[in-house]
Amino acid sequence: MITITDQIHALKYVTDTLSAARRDQLPQVIPSLTNHLTLCSEILCSKAQNPQIAASASSLVHKLRTQISSLLQDKSSQGRWAAVVLVKVTIESLTQHQEGWEFLRTSTAWIRGMLAILGKPDPIPTKTMTMIALTRIFLLTHGQPSLTREVTTPHLASFITVCLSLITTKPPGQTGGIKDQSDAYFETALQCLIRLLPNHPAAFRPFNNQIRLLISPLVAPTPSDLKTSNDTRNIALSQRSSTLARHFHALLPFCAAKNGASEEWRKYVSTILKQIGQTADRAFRAVHESDANDLGEASEEPASQIDDDLMLIGWHGVGAGCERIRGLLLLLSAYLTTKGNMSYQVPIKAIYEMAERLLSVTSPQSPVLGTRTEGVNRQFTREERESLYMMLPHVHTAALEVLSTMISRMSLLSFGIAEDLLEQIGWMVQRSSPTTELRSIVYKVMDQIAGMIGTSITAQKSTSISIIIRMACKDLIPEAKESRVLNSNRNGNISKPDYNADSFTSNAAYSLRKAKTLQTYQKNALLFLSTALLRLPAPTLSSVRPEIDRVAILLQHEKLQLTSILNRQIGSRHQNANLIPFLAKSHDPLVEALIHRRLGAVVGQENDPDDDGIESEMNDLPVEPEVVVPSFNSDLASSFRDVSPPKMHKVHKPEDVEFVNSKRTAESIDLANEVTQIDEIDHINKKARLHQETENQTPYAEAVKNTTMSNVDSKPAETEAQPNTIAIEIDMLDSGEANSDSDDSFEIPEIVVDLDDEDSEEEGQG
Amino acid sequence: MEKIIPTQAPYAVCPREMLTSSILFSLYKPSVVPSNLPNKDIGIVSHIVEPVPKLGICYKKSSTNPNCLAVSATHIFVAQSDKAVVQVYDQERGTKEADVPFGERITSCCFVGFDDGGGVGVLVLGLKDGRLILWEISTGRQISTPPAHLEDVDCLAVDTTRNFLLSGSKDHNVHVWKLAELMSFAPESKAPYKTFSDHRAAITALAIGHSYLSGDFVLSASEDKTVLLWDYRNAMLLVTFLISSIPRCLVLDPADRAFYIGFEESVQFVDLNGVRSNATSEAVELGEKDKWKDEQSLTCFAISTDGTQLFTGHKNGQVFKRATPKGQPTLLYDAHLPVTNIVAPELRGFLHEQLPITRPSIVKPRPDMAVRNNGSMIPERYELNVVFTSMFSPSASNEDPGNDLFSTFDKLLEHPSFPGELLSTPLTDSISKSKTVEPDTAAAEELQRLRLENKSATSYINSLTAELERLQKTELARKQSKRLRRLKKIKLFEAMRKKAMGETNGEMDIEENLDVEDISSDTEDD
C-alpha cells in the first residue's frame, strides 16, 4: 500500500505538472500523470485520518477537480482529451473504495462536459474515450437507485442520441464534403449501448426504431449480391460490426413496453425462423428438398420475397441467399446468447427442425460416398446448384452454431435430442467435404454431445462418433502421406522416385509441420478427442483407438495420453499398447497421481500399514485387472484385484529376468524384491528410484513397469516374454492395425519401432 | 419490464462473501400433531452449518417420507407423504412456487441436472405402482416408464455423468436405466438397461460412486442385512458386506474412500481402503466393528461436501452434527417432528463462482407434450422456459470473433485509465482536420482580416524587395566601376613603368585596351 504522504506527493506532482504544462505538451505528460494518479486512490476519496494531512489532501483534490473541470471546457482539443483521460482515471481509482461512490454524485458536471465533447468536432480518439468513460460511469451507478436517479437517468437519453448520431451515416453534401467518420465510432458506440441497454431498457425505448433502422442492414449482410444497389456501408463487411449488430438486435426486445419483453423476444425468434425457412425455400430450390410451389422462374435467379418483418433488404442469387440464411442463423444464435431477467420461451422444436432441415441438404459429391444424384431438382440450372453446394458449409456452420448454443441452454434436457443430432451430424459429415470452419464447429458440438451422453452410448450408435474421431485425428496429424519417407527408410529402399527434392529432406518438412501452432479447429478437435476418450465406453472406441493413441504420442499431448490410459478396454488386445511410458516422462502432477497414487484415508482413521502397503500401491497402477473384474479407477480398485503378493514376487525373481545381466539390472531386481517389504516412509524413496529407472528408459525398467502394471499371473505367456515387452506391444499394435479400416494406422508400429531401436541401442551400450 | 428475478445468491439468507455450507432437512408430519409443539407448521428447514450455525429459511406445510426430498441448484422438490403431490419451492425467494399433482403416490424422488446447468433438469419420481416418472421441469414434458418394478420404488440414485439412473424397489431389484434413452424422443419402449437382482429383500438405500469412468460402483443396502458393492454398468456384484441388522440409510464419502451405514440404533463406518478381498463376491463380515451407538432412533443422514461432518436426523426431530468417522454428536436443531431426509447441498460463496447460464422456470407437466404429431419426433409445443442468467459467447468457429469482441471491450471499460495504445493514438492529424470541419465565425473573420493584412503586407514586401534589388544593382555597378578605375590606374602605372623601363613597344596597345574595357564596363553597368 502507498502511504498517505506519498499519495499527497504524487497528487501534488500531478496538479503542479498540469498547471505548468502547455496545452500541446499535455499528450506527452498525461500517460505518466495517470500512473501517478492511480496511486492516489485513497486521498481522492478523502480517507486520510490525520486532520492536518486531510486538509492538505482535500485542497489538492479540490485543485485537481477544478483543473479537470476547466480542462473539459478547454479550447484546445488536447486539453479536452486530457480531461477525459483524467476523468476516467479518477473514477476508476474512486471505485476501489466504498466512499468513492459519493464522488460519483458530484460528477454530473463532468458528465455534461463530456457529453458536450461528443457534440464537438473533436478527434476520433477523444470521442471514443469519452464514450467509454461515460459508459463506465453509467455502469458504475447501476444497482444504486439514488445514484442512478441523480447521475445516469438525466443524461442517458442525450448520450444515446449523440451516440446514434455519431454512427448514423450522413448523406454526402450535408456535412459539407467532410469525410464521414461514422464507421470509426460504430464499434465503440455499439459496444457501449449494448452494455447500457440491459440496465436501462426504458431509456432506450424511444430509440427502438431508430436503432433497428440503423443496424438491420448489418444483421444479415449479403455482400455477394451484385444486383441490389447496396448502399450498405463499408463496415457491413466487417465481421465484428455484424456480430455486434446482431447482439444489439437481440437486446432490443428489452425495450418493449411493460412485460412485453418476453413476447417480443419470442416474436422475433419466430420471425427469424420463418425468414430462414422462406429464404431456404428460395435459395435451396435447386435441390429437391421442400414442397413449396412458389419457387420463382427457373430462368431467373432466386430472390427474396417482398414481405420482411426484420427490415432487411432483398437479395438476389444463391450466394446472397445463403449469406442471408447464415446471417439470420447467427442472429438467432445471438438471440439465444443474450442474458436478461425475464422468462424466455425457447421454441426447441422449431429451432431443431429448422437446423435439421438445413443440415440435410448436402452436396452430392462426397469423398466418402462418391457422386450421387439424389435430390437434384432438374428444373433449375446446374450453375445454380453448384453455387449452392459451394455455399452449403457456411450455412451448416451457422446452423451448428445455433444448435450448440441451444444445447448449452438446454443442459440436461438436450438428452432428448442428443442421439438424433449425433447421427444427423455424422450423416452430414459423410455426405460433404467439410471446411475447416465447419469441422471446427462440428468438433465443438460433438464435444458437447460426447460430454453429455458419451458414457451411455451404445456400440451401434457410435459409428457417427467414430467417423468424426477419424476426421479429428486427420486434422491433428495432417498429410499422413509424408510418412512414406519414413516408410522407405524402414524398407531400406525408396519405393517410388520422387522428383521433389525437398521431400527427401524429411526432417525439414517434419519440423516445419511441428512448429505450427494449433489452429482453432485443431484445438477443438483435441478437446473433442479428450472428451470422447474419457467418456465413451472403451469397446466403442476400439476401432479408432490406434489413431487416437498416435495423435496422443505425436503431439505429446499429456491430457490425451492420460485419458487414453484411464479408459482402456478390459481384456482387449490393445491392453498392453500402453501409453504410460510416454506419459511417465511428464512432470504433470496429475500423471504423478496416476502412476504413484496415494489416496488418504478418511481423517481420523488409523492407517493399517499392511493394508496400505506397497502391493496396493503397485496394484493401483490403472492397468486393467483380470477380465472378470471391471477396472476400478480409485484406490478401492486394488481391493478387488485378484493379484496375490506371492505371485508378484515370482515374476521379479532373477531367473525369470535373466536376459539382462548388467549391474544396473541387478540393482533393480533387488529393488523390485525390496519393494514388497518396505514400510510406508521408505516406500516413497524407493518409488522415486523406481520411477527414475523408468525414466532412464532401460529395458529392465520397462519390464518392471510392465510386469507390475499388467496382470501377470493371468497371462503367463507374456510374463515369459519379458525380454521383449516392447516387441509384444508392437505385435499387439500390428494385429490391431490389421483389423482397423483406416489407411493411416500403419504408422503406429513404425513409431514404436523407432523407440525399440533406441532401446536396443541402449541395451547394447549397457 | 419483466419482474426482476435475482439471479445470484441461491440462499438469500447466506452472506455471499463467505464460503457457506448448509444442510436441508424435511420432516414428517403425522396426522395428529400435538397442539403445543413449537413451529409445528414447519415442513422443510434450511440450516446453515458453516461458518456460524444458524437457522435459514423454513418452508411450511409439507410432510415427507424418506427419500422424498430432492434439491436442485434453484428449487426444492418434496413429494408429500399424504397425497400424490410434489411441492416445488423456490430457494432464492424462499417461497412455494407450485403444487404439482401426479396420478399415483410418490415413494421417492431425485433431481437430475448438470452442475453447470443451473437447475435445469429432470425430476425423477418413483411411484408406488413400480413406475418411474420423469418430469422435465422447464419444458413440462412428462415421461413415464412401464411398471418395471413390482412394488414401490423406494430409492433412486443417479451417477456423476447423469447417464445412469438407478431405482431400487421393495421387489428386491435394482434397475439401471439409461437416462438418454428414457428422455429420447424416439418412440422406443422404455425398458431398464440392466437389472441387478442379487438382493433377497427390499432395497432400502443406494449410494453411488463419484467417478465418471467405467470403474464406478454403487452400494445398495437391503433388508436382507447386506450391503452390496457392484458395478452398475454391468450389473455385476463385486463385494458383499454382511451386517448385523437392517440398514436404513447409506452415505458414501465424497472421495469414495469410505461409506457409512445407518441402522435404527447406530451408525457403522466402513473404510473402503481397508477392504481386502481375494475373490470377487466373497462376503466381508463387518460385525460390530467401527460402529457407534445412538440413543435416538436414526432415520437419515448426510455427509458434508468435505467429508468431515456427518449430519444425522432422528425420529424425535433432532439433527446432530458429528465429525467423521466417529466423533461425538452436537445438537444442531430440534424440530420435534420426525426428520425424514437430510441433504447437504453444494457449498456456496467461492471467490470466482461461475454463474450458471440459465435458471429454470417451472412448467407443470403438460398433457399435450405426450401427444406426438404425425411423424414429427418432438411434440408441437416443446419449449424451454428459462431465464438467461448469463451471456455467453458460443462462437468457436474461426470466423466469428464474438468471444474476443466482448471481453476485450470489458477490459477497456474496467481499465484503470486507458490502455497505452489508445492513449498514444495521435491527436494531431485529426485536429488539423477538425479545424477545417467547422470554422468558428469569429476565427473566420479574424482569418479574413489577417489574410487581407497579409496581402497588403505581401505587396509591400514585394515592392521593398524590388527596391532592394535595384539598390543592390546600383551598388554593384558602383563597386565595379571603382574596381575598373583602379585596374585602369594599375595598367596605366604599369604602362608608365614599362615606358620608364624602356619597353616602348606597347603604348598604343594600352591606349586601345583601355578603350575596350571602358566600353565593356559601361555595358555591364546597364
Coordinates of C-alpha atoms in Angstrom, one line a residue, chain A residues 27 30-31 34 38 77-78 81 84-85 88-89 92 121-126 128-130 132-133 135-136 139 178-179 181 187-188 191-192 194-195 201 205 239-240 243-244 246-247 254 256-263 265-266 326 330 333 335-349 352-353 394 397 401 404-405 408-417 419-420 436-437 440-441 444 451-458 461 520-521 524 534-535 566-567 599-605 611-612 616 628-636 638-642, chain B residues 1-7 112-114 116-118 120-122 136-139 141 159 161-164 178-181 183-186 188 193 211-217 229-231 233-234 236 238-239 241 253 255-258 260 269 271-280 289-290 307-308 324-326 357-358 361 366 373 376-402 404-410 412-418 422-428 430-431 433-438:
Chain A
P27 CA -0.4 14.4 -24.7
I30 CA -0.7 12.6 -19.4
P31 CA 0.3 8.9 -19.6
T34 CA -2.3 8.8 -15.0
T38 CA -3.9 5.8 -9.9
S77 CA -8.6 19.7 -28.2
Q78 CA -5.5 18.4 -26.3
W81 CA -8.6 15.0 -24.5
V84 CA -11.4 12.8 -20.5
V85 CA -8.4 10.7 -19.6
K88 CA -11.6 8.1 -16.3
V89 CA -8.6 7.6 -14.1
E92 CA -11.6 4.2 -11.6
P121 CA -15.7 18.2 -33.7
D122 CA -13.1 16.6 -31.6
P123 CA -10.7 14.0 -32.8
I124 CA -11.8 10.3 -33.0
P125 CA -9.7 9.1 -30.1
T126 CA -11.1 11.8 -27.8
T128 CA -14.0 7.2 -28.4
M129 CA -12.5 7.6 -24.9
T130 CA -15.3 9.9 -23.9
I132 CA -16.0 4.7 -22.8
A133 CA -15.7 6.9 -19.8
T135 CA -20.4 4.3 -20.2
R136 CA -18.2 3.3 -17.3
L139 CA -22.5 1.2 -15.5
I178 CA -16.1 16.3 -44.8
K179 CA -15.3 12.6 -44.7
Q181 CA -16.5 9.3 -39.7
E187 CA -17.9 -0.4 -32.8
T188 CA -17.3 1.7 -29.7
Q191 CA -20.4 -1.8 -27.5
C192 CA -21.3 1.0 -25.1
I194 CA -25.1 -3.0 -25.7
R195 CA -23.8 -2.7 -22.2
P201 CA -34.4 -0.6 -21.2
R205 CA -37.4 2.6 -25.7
Q239 CA -17.5 -9.5 -39.1
R240 CA -17.1 -7.6 -35.9
T243 CA -21.6 -9.6 -34.7
L244 CA -22.2 -6.5 -32.6
R246 CA -26.7 -9.0 -34.1
H247 CA -26.2 -8.9 -30.3
F254 CA -36.0 -5.5 -23.7
A256 CA -40.7 -3.4 -25.3
A257 CA -43.4 -1.9 -23.1
K258 CA -44.2 -3.3 -19.7
N259 CA -43.9 -7.1 -19.5
G260 CA -43.8 -7.3 -23.3
A261 CA -40.2 -8.2 -23.4
S262 CA -40.8 -12.0 -23.3
E263 CA -43.4 -11.9 -26.1
W265 CA -38.3 -11.8 -27.9
R266 CA -40.4 -14.8 -28.9
R326 CA -26.2 -17.6 -42.4
L330 CA -26.2 -16.2 -36.4
S333 CA -27.8 -17.7 -32.1
Y335 CA -30.9 -14.2 -29.5
L336 CA -30.0 -17.3 -27.6
T337 CA -26.8 -16.0 -26.1
T338 CA -28.1 -12.8 -24.5
K339 CA -29.0 -12.6 -20.9
G340 CA -31.9 -11.0 -19.2
N341 CA -34.0 -11.2 -16.2
M342 CA -37.1 -12.5 -17.9
S343 CA -38.5 -15.8 -18.8
Y344 CA -37.5 -16.9 -22.2
Q345 CA -39.5 -19.5 -24.1
V346 CA -37.1 -21.2 -26.5
P347 CA -39.0 -23.0 -29.3
I348 CA -36.8 -26.1 -29.2
K349 CA -38.9 -28.0 -31.7
Y352 CA -34.2 -28.1 -34.0
E353 CA -36.3 -28.9 -37.1
H394 CA -21.2 -21.8 -44.4
T397 CA -21.6 -23.9 -39.7
E401 CA -23.6 -22.7 -34.1
S404 CA -24.5 -25.5 -29.9
T405 CA -25.9 -22.5 -28.2
S408 CA -25.8 -25.2 -23.8
R409 CA -29.0 -23.5 -22.7
M410 CA -30.9 -26.8 -22.5
S411 CA -28.2 -28.5 -20.4
L412 CA -29.5 -31.9 -19.4
L413 CA -32.7 -31.5 -21.3
S414 CA -30.8 -31.9 -24.6
F415 CA -30.5 -35.6 -23.8
G416 CA -33.7 -36.0 -25.7
I417 CA -32.3 -34.7 -29.0
E419 CA -28.6 -39.1 -30.0
D420 CA -30.6 -37.9 -33.0
T436 CA -12.1 -26.2 -41.5
E437 CA -14.7 -23.7 -40.2
S440 CA -14.3 -26.7 -36.0
I441 CA -18.0 -26.3 -35.0
K444 CA -17.4 -28.4 -30.7
G451 CA -19.6 -34.9 -22.7
M452 CA -23.3 -35.4 -22.1
I453 CA -24.3 -38.8 -23.3
G454 CA -21.0 -40.3 -24.2
T455 CA -20.9 -42.6 -21.2
S456 CA -24.1 -44.5 -22.1
I457 CA -23.7 -44.5 -25.9
T458 CA -24.1 -47.9 -27.4
K461 CA -24.8 -45.6 -32.3
T520 CA -8.8 -23.2 -33.6
Y521 CA -10.3 -26.2 -35.4
N524 CA -11.5 -28.0 -30.9
L534 CA -12.8 -40.0 -21.4
R535 CA -16.5 -40.5 -21.7
L566 CA -7.7 -44.1 -18.0
N567 CA -10.2 -45.6 -20.4
L599 CA -5.2 -41.6 -1.6
G600 CA -5.5 -40.6 2.0
A601 CA -7.9 -42.4 4.3
V602 CA -10.8 -40.6 5.9
V603 CA -9.5 -38.3 8.6
G604 CA -9.2 -39.8 12.0
Q605 CA -8.8 -43.3 10.7
D611 CA -3.4 -52.7 4.2
D612 CA -2.0 -49.6 2.7
S616 CA -1.7 -51.9 -3.1
V628 CA -13.8 -60.8 -14.7
V629 CA -13.3 -57.7 -12.6
P630 CA -14.1 -54.4 -14.1
S631 CA -11.3 -51.9 -13.7
F632 CA -11.7 -49.5 -10.8
N633 CA -10.2 -46.2 -11.0
S634 CA -10.0 -45.5 -7.3
D635 CA -7.8 -46.8 -4.6
L636 CA -10.7 -49.1 -4.0
S638 CA -6.9 -52.5 -5.7
S639 CA -9.0 -54.1 -3.1
F640 CA -10.8 -56.2 -5.6
R641 CA -8.0 -57.2 -7.8
D642 CA -7.1 -60.8 -8.0
Chain B
M1 CA -40.2 -4.6 -17.6
E2 CA -40.4 -8.1 -16.5
K3 CA -40.4 -8.9 -12.9
I4 CA -36.8 -8.9 -11.8
I5 CA -35.7 -12.3 -10.6
P6 CA -32.5 -12.2 -8.7
T7 CA -30.0 -14.4 -10.5
V112 CA -31.1 -34.9 -12.2
G113 CA -29.3 -31.9 -13.7
F114 CA -25.7 -30.9 -14.6
D116 CA -23.3 -26.1 -14.6
G117 CA -26.9 -26.4 -15.8
G118 CA -28.1 -24.0 -13.1
V120 CA -32.3 -27.1 -15.5
G121 CA -33.0 -30.8 -15.5
V122 CA -35.4 -33.6 -14.7
E136 CA -38.6 -32.0 -17.3
I137 CA -39.2 -29.1 -15.0
S138 CA -38.7 -26.3 -17.6
T139 CA -40.5 -27.8 -20.6
R141 CA -42.7 -32.8 -20.7
D159 CA -24.4 -41.3 -11.3
T161 CA -22.2 -38.4 -15.6
R162 CA -26.0 -38.2 -15.3
N163 CA -26.2 -41.0 -17.7
F164 CA -27.3 -43.9 -15.5
K178 CA -30.0 -45.0 -19.4
L179 CA -31.3 -41.5 -19.0
A180 CA -30.6 -40.6 -22.6
E181 CA -32.8 -43.5 -23.7
M183 CA -35.5 -39.0 -22.5
S184 CA -35.2 -39.7 -26.2
F185 CA -38.0 -38.6 -28.4
A186 CA -37.7 -41.8 -30.4
E188 CA -38.9 -46.8 -28.4
Y193 CA -30.8 -51.2 -19.3
S211 CA -16.3 -41.3 -10.7
Y212 CA -17.3 -40.8 -14.3
L213 CA -15.1 -43.6 -15.6
S214 CA -16.2 -47.1 -16.2
G215 CA -14.9 -48.2 -12.8
D216 CA -17.6 -46.5 -10.9
F217 CA -19.7 -48.5 -8.5
L229 CA -21.0 -53.2 -3.8
W230 CA -21.5 -53.7 -7.5
D231 CA -20.7 -52.3 -10.9
R233 CA -22.8 -50.5 -15.8
N234 CA -22.6 -54.3 -16.0
M236 CA -22.0 -57.2 -11.6
L238 CA -18.1 -57.1 -6.6
V239 CA -18.2 -57.3 -2.8
F241 CA -20.8 -56.7 3.2
D253 CA -17.6 -40.4 1.3
A255 CA -14.0 -39.1 -2.4
D256 CA -15.2 -42.7 -2.3
R257 CA -12.8 -43.6 0.5
A258 CA -15.4 -45.0 2.9
Y260 CA -21.4 -45.1 6.4
F269 CA -18.2 -46.7 9.4
D271 CA -13.3 -47.9 5.3
L272 CA -13.1 -49.0 1.6
N273 CA -9.4 -48.6 1.7
G274 CA -9.2 -51.3 4.3
V275 CA -11.4 -53.7 2.5
R276 CA -9.4 -56.6 1.0
S277 CA -10.9 -59.4 -0.9
N278 CA -9.1 -62.1 -2.8
A279 CA -12.1 -63.4 -4.6
T280 CA -15.0 -61.4 -6.0
K289 CA -16.5 -53.1 14.1
D290 CA -16.4 -49.3 13.8
G307 CA -16.4 -35.4 4.1
T308 CA -15.6 -34.3 7.6
T324 CA -16.3 -38.3 10.8
P325 CA -15.7 -41.1 11.3
K326 CA -16.6 -41.4 14.9
I357 CA -26.0 -19.8 -17.7
T358 CA -29.7 -20.5 -17.2
S361 CA -38.9 -21.6 -14.8
R366 CA -48.4 -30.7 -19.8
N373 CA -47.7 -35.0 -34.3
S376 CA -42.8 -35.5 -36.0
M377 CA -40.4 -36.5 -33.3
I378 CA -40.7 -33.7 -30.9
P379 CA -44.1 -32.6 -29.6
E380 CA -45.5 -29.5 -31.2
R381 CA -45.2 -27.0 -28.4
Y382 CA -41.9 -28.3 -26.9
E383 CA -40.3 -25.2 -25.5
L384 CA -37.6 -24.5 -23.0
N385 CA -38.7 -22.0 -20.3
V386 CA -35.7 -20.5 -18.7
V387 CA -34.1 -17.2 -17.6
F388 CA -30.9 -16.5 -19.4
T389 CA -28.8 -15.6 -16.3
S390 CA -25.6 -15.0 -18.1
M391 CA -24.5 -14.1 -21.5
F392 CA -22.1 -16.5 -23.2
S393 CA -20.4 -16.4 -26.4
P394 CA -20.8 -19.7 -28.2
S395 CA -18.6 -18.9 -31.1
A396 CA -15.9 -21.4 -31.5
S397 CA -15.9 -21.1 -35.3
N398 CA -12.8 -19.4 -36.7
E399 CA -14.6 -16.6 -38.3
D400 CA -16.8 -15.3 -35.7
P401 CA -14.7 -13.3 -33.2
G402 CA -17.6 -12.7 -30.8
D404 CA -12.9 -11.6 -28.0
L405 CA -15.2 -8.8 -29.0
F406 CA -16.9 -8.5 -25.7
S407 CA -14.2 -9.4 -23.3
T408 CA -11.7 -7.0 -25.0
F409 CA -14.1 -4.2 -24.6
D410 CA -14.9 -5.2 -21.0
L412 CA -11.2 -1.5 -21.9
L413 CA -14.1 -0.4 -19.7
E414 CA -12.5 -1.6 -16.5
H415 CA -9.0 -0.4 -17.3
P416 CA -7.6 1.9 -14.6
S417 CA -7.2 4.6 -17.2
F418 CA -7.0 3.8 -20.9
L422 CA -5.4 4.2 -27.1
L423 CA -3.5 6.9 -25.2
S424 CA -0.8 7.1 -27.8
T425 CA -3.2 7.5 -30.8
P426 CA -2.0 10.7 -32.4
L427 CA -4.4 13.6 -32.0
T428 CA -2.6 16.0 -34.3
S430 CA -7.4 14.7 -36.8
I431 CA -7.0 18.1 -35.1
K433 CA -8.8 18.1 -40.0
S434 CA -11.2 19.1 -37.3
K435 CA -10.2 22.7 -37.6
T436 CA -11.4 22.8 -41.1
V437 CA -14.5 21.0 -40.2
E438 CA -16.5 23.7 -38.5

